[in-house]
Every structure is written in structure tokens, then in C-alpha cells.
PDB file of C-alpha atoms in Angstrom:
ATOM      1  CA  UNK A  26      88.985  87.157 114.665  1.00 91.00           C
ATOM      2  CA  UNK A  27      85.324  88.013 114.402  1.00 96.00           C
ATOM      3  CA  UNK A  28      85.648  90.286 110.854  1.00 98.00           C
ATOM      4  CA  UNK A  29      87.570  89.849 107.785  1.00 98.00           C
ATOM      5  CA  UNK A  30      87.933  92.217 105.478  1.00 98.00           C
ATOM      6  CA  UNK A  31      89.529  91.183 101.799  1.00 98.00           C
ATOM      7  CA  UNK A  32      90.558  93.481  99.205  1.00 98.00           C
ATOM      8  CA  UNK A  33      91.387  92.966  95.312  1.00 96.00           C
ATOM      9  CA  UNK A  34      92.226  94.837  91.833  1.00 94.00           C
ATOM     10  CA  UNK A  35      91.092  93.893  89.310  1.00 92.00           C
ATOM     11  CA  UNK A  36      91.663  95.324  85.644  1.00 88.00           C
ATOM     12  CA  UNK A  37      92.160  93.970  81.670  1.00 81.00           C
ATOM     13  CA  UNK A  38      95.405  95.924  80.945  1.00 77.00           C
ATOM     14  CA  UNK A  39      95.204  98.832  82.771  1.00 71.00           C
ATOM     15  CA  UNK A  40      91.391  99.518  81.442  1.00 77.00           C
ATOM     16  CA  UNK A  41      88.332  99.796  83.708  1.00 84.00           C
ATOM     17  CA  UNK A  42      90.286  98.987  87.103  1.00 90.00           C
ATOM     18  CA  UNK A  43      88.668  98.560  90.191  1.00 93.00           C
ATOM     19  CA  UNK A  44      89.240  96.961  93.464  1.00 95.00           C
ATOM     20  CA  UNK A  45      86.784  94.969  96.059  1.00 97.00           C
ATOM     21  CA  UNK A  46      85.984  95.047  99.497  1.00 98.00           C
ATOM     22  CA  UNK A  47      84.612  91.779 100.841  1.00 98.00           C
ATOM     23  CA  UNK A  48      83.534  91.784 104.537  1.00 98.00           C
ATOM     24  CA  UNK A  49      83.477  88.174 106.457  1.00 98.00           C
ATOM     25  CA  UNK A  50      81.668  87.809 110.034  1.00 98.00           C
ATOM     26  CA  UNK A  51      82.376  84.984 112.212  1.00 97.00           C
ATOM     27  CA  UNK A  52      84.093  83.273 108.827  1.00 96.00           C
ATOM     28  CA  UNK A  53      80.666  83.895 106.349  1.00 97.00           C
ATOM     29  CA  UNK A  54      80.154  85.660 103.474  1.00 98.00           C
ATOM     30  CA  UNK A  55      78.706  89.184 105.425  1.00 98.00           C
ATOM     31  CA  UNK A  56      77.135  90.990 101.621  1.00 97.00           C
ATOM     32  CA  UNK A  57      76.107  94.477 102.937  1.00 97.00           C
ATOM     33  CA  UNK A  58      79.217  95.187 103.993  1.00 96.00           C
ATOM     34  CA  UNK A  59      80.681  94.482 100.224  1.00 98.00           C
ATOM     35  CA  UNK A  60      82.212  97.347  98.531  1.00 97.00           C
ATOM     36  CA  UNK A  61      82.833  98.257  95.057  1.00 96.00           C
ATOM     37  CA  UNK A  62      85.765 100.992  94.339  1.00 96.00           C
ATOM     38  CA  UNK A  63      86.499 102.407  90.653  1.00 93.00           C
ATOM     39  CA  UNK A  64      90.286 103.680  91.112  1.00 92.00           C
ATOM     40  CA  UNK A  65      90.519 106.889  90.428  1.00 91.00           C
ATOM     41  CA  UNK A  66      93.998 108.530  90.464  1.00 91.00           C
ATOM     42  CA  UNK A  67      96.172 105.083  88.803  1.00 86.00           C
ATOM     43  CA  UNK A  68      96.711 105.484  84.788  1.00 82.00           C
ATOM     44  CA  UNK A  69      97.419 102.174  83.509  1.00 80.00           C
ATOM     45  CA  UNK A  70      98.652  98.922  85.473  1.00 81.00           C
ATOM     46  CA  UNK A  71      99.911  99.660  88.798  1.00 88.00           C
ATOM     47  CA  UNK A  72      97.959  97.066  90.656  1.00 92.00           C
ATOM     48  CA  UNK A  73     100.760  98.713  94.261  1.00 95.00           C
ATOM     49  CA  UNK A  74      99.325 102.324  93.302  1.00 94.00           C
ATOM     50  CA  UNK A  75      95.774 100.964  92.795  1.00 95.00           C
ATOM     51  CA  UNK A  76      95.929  98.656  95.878  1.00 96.00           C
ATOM     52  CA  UNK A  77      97.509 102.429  98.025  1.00 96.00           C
ATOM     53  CA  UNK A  78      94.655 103.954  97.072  1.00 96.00           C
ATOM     54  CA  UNK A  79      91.846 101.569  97.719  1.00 97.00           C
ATOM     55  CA  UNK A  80      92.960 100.789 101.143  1.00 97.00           C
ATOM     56  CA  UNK A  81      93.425 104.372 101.933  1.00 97.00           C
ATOM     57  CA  UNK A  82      89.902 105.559 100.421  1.00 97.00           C
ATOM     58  CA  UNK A  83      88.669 102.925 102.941  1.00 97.00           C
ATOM     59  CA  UNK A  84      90.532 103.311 105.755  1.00 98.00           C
ATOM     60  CA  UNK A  85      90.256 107.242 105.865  1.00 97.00           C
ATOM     61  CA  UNK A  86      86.456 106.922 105.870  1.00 97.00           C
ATOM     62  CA  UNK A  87      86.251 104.113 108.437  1.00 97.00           C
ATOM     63  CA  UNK A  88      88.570 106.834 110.668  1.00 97.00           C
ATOM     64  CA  UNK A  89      86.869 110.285 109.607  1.00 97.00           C
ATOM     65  CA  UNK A  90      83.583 108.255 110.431  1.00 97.00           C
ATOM     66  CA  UNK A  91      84.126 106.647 113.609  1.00 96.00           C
ATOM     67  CA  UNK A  92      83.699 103.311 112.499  1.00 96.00           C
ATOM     68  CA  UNK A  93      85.366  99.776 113.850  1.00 96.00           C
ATOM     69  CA  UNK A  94      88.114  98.563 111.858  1.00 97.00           C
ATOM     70  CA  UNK A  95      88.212  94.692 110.825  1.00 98.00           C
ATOM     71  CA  UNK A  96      90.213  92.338 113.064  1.00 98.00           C
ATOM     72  CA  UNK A  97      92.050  91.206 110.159  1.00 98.00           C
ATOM     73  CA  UNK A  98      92.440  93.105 106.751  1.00 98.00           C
ATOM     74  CA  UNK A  99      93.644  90.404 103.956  1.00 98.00           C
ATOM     75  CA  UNK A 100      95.175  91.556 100.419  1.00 97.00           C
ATOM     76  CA  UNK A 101      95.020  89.346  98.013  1.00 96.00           C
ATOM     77  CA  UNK A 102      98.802  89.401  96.480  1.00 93.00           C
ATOM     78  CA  UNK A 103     102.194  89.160  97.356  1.00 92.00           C
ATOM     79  CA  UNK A 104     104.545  91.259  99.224  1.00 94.00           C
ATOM     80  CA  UNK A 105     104.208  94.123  96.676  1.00 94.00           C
ATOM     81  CA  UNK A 106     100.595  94.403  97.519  1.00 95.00           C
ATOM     82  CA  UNK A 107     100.652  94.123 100.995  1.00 97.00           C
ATOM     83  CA  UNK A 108     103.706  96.818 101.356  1.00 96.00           C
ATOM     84  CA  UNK A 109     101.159  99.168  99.025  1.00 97.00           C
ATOM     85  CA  UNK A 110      98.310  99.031 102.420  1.00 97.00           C
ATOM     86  CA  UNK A 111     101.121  99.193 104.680  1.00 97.00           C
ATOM     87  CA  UNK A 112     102.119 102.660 102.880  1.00 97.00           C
ATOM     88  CA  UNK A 113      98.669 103.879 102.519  1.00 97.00           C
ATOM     89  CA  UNK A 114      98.249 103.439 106.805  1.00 98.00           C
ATOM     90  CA  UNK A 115     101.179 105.227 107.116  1.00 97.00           C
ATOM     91  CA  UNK A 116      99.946 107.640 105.356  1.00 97.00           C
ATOM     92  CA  UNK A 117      97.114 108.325 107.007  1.00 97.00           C
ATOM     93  CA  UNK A 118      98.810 107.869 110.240  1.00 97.00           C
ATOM     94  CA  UNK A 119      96.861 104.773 111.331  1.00 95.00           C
ATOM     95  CA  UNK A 120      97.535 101.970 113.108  1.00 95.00           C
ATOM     96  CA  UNK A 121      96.504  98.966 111.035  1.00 94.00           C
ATOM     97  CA  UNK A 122      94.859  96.164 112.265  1.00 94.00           C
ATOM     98  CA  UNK A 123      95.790  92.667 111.841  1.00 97.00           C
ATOM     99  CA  UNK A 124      97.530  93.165 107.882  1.00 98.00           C
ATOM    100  CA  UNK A 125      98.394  90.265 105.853  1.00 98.00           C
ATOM    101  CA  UNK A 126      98.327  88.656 102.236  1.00 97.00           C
ATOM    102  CA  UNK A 127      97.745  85.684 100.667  1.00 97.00           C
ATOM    103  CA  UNK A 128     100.179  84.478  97.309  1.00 90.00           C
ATOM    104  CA  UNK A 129      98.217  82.371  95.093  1.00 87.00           C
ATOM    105  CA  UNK A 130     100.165  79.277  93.735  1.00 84.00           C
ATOM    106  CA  UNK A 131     102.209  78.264  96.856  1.00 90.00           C
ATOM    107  CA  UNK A 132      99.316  80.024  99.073  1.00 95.00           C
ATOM    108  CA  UNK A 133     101.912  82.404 101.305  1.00 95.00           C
ATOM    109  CA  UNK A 134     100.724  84.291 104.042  1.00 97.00           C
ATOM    110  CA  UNK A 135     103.071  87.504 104.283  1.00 97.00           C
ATOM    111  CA  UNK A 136     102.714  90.016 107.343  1.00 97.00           C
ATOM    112  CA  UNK A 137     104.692  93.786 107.359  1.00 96.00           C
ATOM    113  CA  UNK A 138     108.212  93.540 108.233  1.00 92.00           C
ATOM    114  CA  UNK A 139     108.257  89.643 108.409  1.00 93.00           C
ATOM    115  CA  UNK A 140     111.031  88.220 105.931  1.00 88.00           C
ATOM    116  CA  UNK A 141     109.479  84.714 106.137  1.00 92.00           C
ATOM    117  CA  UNK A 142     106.079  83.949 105.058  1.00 94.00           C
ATOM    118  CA  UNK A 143     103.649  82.058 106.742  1.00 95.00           C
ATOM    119  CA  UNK A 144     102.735  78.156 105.145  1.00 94.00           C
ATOM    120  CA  UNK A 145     100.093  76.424 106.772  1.00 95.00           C
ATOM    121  CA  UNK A 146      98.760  72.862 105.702  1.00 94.00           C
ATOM    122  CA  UNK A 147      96.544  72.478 103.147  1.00 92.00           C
ATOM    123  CA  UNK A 148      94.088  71.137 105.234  1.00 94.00           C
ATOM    124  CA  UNK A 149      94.203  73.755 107.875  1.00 96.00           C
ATOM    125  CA  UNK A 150      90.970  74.888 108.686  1.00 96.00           C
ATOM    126  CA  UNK A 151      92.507  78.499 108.727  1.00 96.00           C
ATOM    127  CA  UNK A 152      94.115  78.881 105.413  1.00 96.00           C
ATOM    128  CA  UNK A 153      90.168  77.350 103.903  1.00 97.00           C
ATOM    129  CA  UNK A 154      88.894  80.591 105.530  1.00 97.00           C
ATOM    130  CA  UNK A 155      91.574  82.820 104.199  1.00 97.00           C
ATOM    131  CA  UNK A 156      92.018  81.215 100.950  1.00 96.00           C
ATOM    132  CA  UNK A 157      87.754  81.584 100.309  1.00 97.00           C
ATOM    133  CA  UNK A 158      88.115  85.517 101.810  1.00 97.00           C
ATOM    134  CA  UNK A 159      90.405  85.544  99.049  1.00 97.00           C
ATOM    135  CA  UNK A 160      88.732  83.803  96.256  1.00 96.00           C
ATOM    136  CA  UNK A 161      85.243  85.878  97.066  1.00 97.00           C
ATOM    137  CA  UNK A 162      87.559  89.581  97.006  1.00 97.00           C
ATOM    138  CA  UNK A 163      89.038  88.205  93.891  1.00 95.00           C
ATOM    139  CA  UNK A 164      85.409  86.792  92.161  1.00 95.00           C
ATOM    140  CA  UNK A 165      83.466  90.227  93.419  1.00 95.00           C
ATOM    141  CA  UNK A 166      86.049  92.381  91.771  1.00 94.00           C
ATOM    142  CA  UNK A 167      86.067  90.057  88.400  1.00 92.00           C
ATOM    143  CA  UNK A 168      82.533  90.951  88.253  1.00 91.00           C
ATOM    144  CA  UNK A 169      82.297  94.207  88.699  1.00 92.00           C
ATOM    145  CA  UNK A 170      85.463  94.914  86.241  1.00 87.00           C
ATOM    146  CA  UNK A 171      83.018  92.737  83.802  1.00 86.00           C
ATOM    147  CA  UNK A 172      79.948  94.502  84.344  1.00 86.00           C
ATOM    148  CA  UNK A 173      82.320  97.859  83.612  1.00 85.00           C
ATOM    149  CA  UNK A 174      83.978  96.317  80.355  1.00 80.00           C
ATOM    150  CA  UNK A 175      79.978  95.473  79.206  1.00 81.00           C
ATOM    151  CA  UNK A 176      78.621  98.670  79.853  1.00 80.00           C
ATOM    152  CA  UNK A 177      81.673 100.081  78.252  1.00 75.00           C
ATOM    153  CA  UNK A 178      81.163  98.156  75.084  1.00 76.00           C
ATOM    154  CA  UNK A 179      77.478  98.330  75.046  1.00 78.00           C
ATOM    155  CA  UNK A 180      77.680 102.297  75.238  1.00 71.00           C
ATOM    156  CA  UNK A 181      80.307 102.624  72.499  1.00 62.00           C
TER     157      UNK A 181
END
């Protein structure tokens, strides 16, 4: 695969939640094509219902605008996140490209409709790349939930 996308949520609570878009190119770090998403239509933590409507804010744009979709689109999460994109493409009638997610802790790779995950070594060369698509999804929307919180705090 020659792009990566990887998309988190991030929130404290339920307050100030957002979700990330990393973008990867031949397996580095690509920083324009970053996005930042403030969910709009969740109340509270529903990390499935924020995750449905990040991927479909994205997705619907890429399609309405013509644009290439990533080779591989990774979630960071479990099955419960991953089934939340695989709604949102339904939704919007799309064909997905390559959809899977990465568990932290026992580092599973889950893929729609497959009842066994996927467990590479440790030292796979592979599961690096995924695992840091991962890490930089889940750092990018830390920081931007942080810079939210701040501004919050600052302004009350």
C-alpha cells in the first residue's frame, strides 16, 4: 500500500471530542494531508457514534470531490470501532478500501466480517508501520483535544 490513512477520538468524558486524520505515504509521516475533526452530532461518550461520523464526514467529501481514497484506512480500536466505519460506508453507499483496526494491548488487527483477528510478530516490519499510523492518529488527536480543553479553560 502506498497511503495510509489513520483515524482516532479522542475526548475527557464526553467533553471537547474530536477525532484525527493522519495520512502516511510510502510508510512516512505525510503532514498536509492531517486532519482535525470537532464531532458535531455525538452528546457525550460514544466513541462508535463519534468514530460513524468522522469517517463518514471524510469519506463523503473524498466522494462528492473526486478525490483518491487511501489504500488502507486504519481505526485505531477494536471491533466496535471498526464496525462504526463499516456502517458509515454503508451508509454512504461506498465501497471501502482496505478497512482494518488495530487493539492496543494484545495489538489485534480486525478486518469487517472476519471472526479471527489478525496477530503478527512483534518484530514484523508491518505491524511497526501500523502500530506508529496508530500511535501518530492517537498523539494528533490528544493534542488537538488539549489545545480545545486550554482554550476552553483559558476563555472561561
Amino acid at each position: 500500500p502506498r497511503t495510509i490513512e489513520g483515524m482516532d477520538i479522542a475526548h475527557l468524558g464526553g467533553q471537547d471530542t474530536v477525532a484525527s486524520l493522519v495520512s502516511f505515504l510510502d510508510g512516512i509521516p505525510f503532514k498536509p494531508g492531517y486532519r482535525r475533526f470537532k464531532i458535531k452530532s455525538v452528546q457525550g461518550v460514544d466513541d462508535f457514534a463519534s468514530m460513524r461520523e468522522v469517517v463518514t464526514r471524510r469519506f463523503r467529501r473524498l466522494r462528492d470531490e473526486d478525490e483518491v481514497f487511501p489504500d488502507i484506512l486504519l481505526i485505531d480500536g477494536g471491533k466496535g470501532q471498526l464496525n462504526a466505519a463499516v456502517e458509515a460506508f454503508r451508509a454512504l453507499g461506498i465501497t471501502p478500501p482496505c478497512l482494518i483496526s488495530l487493539a492496543k494491548q494484545e495489538e489485534e488487527i480486525f478486518r469487517p466480517g472476519a471472526e479471527e483477528s489478525i496477530k503478527l510478530s512483534r518484530h514484523s516490519a508491518a505491524l511497526r508501520l501500523l502500530q506508529y499510523v496508530r500511535d501518530e492518529s492517537h498523539r494528533f488527536a490528544q493534542h488537538y483535544h488539549h489545545m480545545l480543553r486550554r482554550k476552553r479553560f483559558t476563555d472561561e
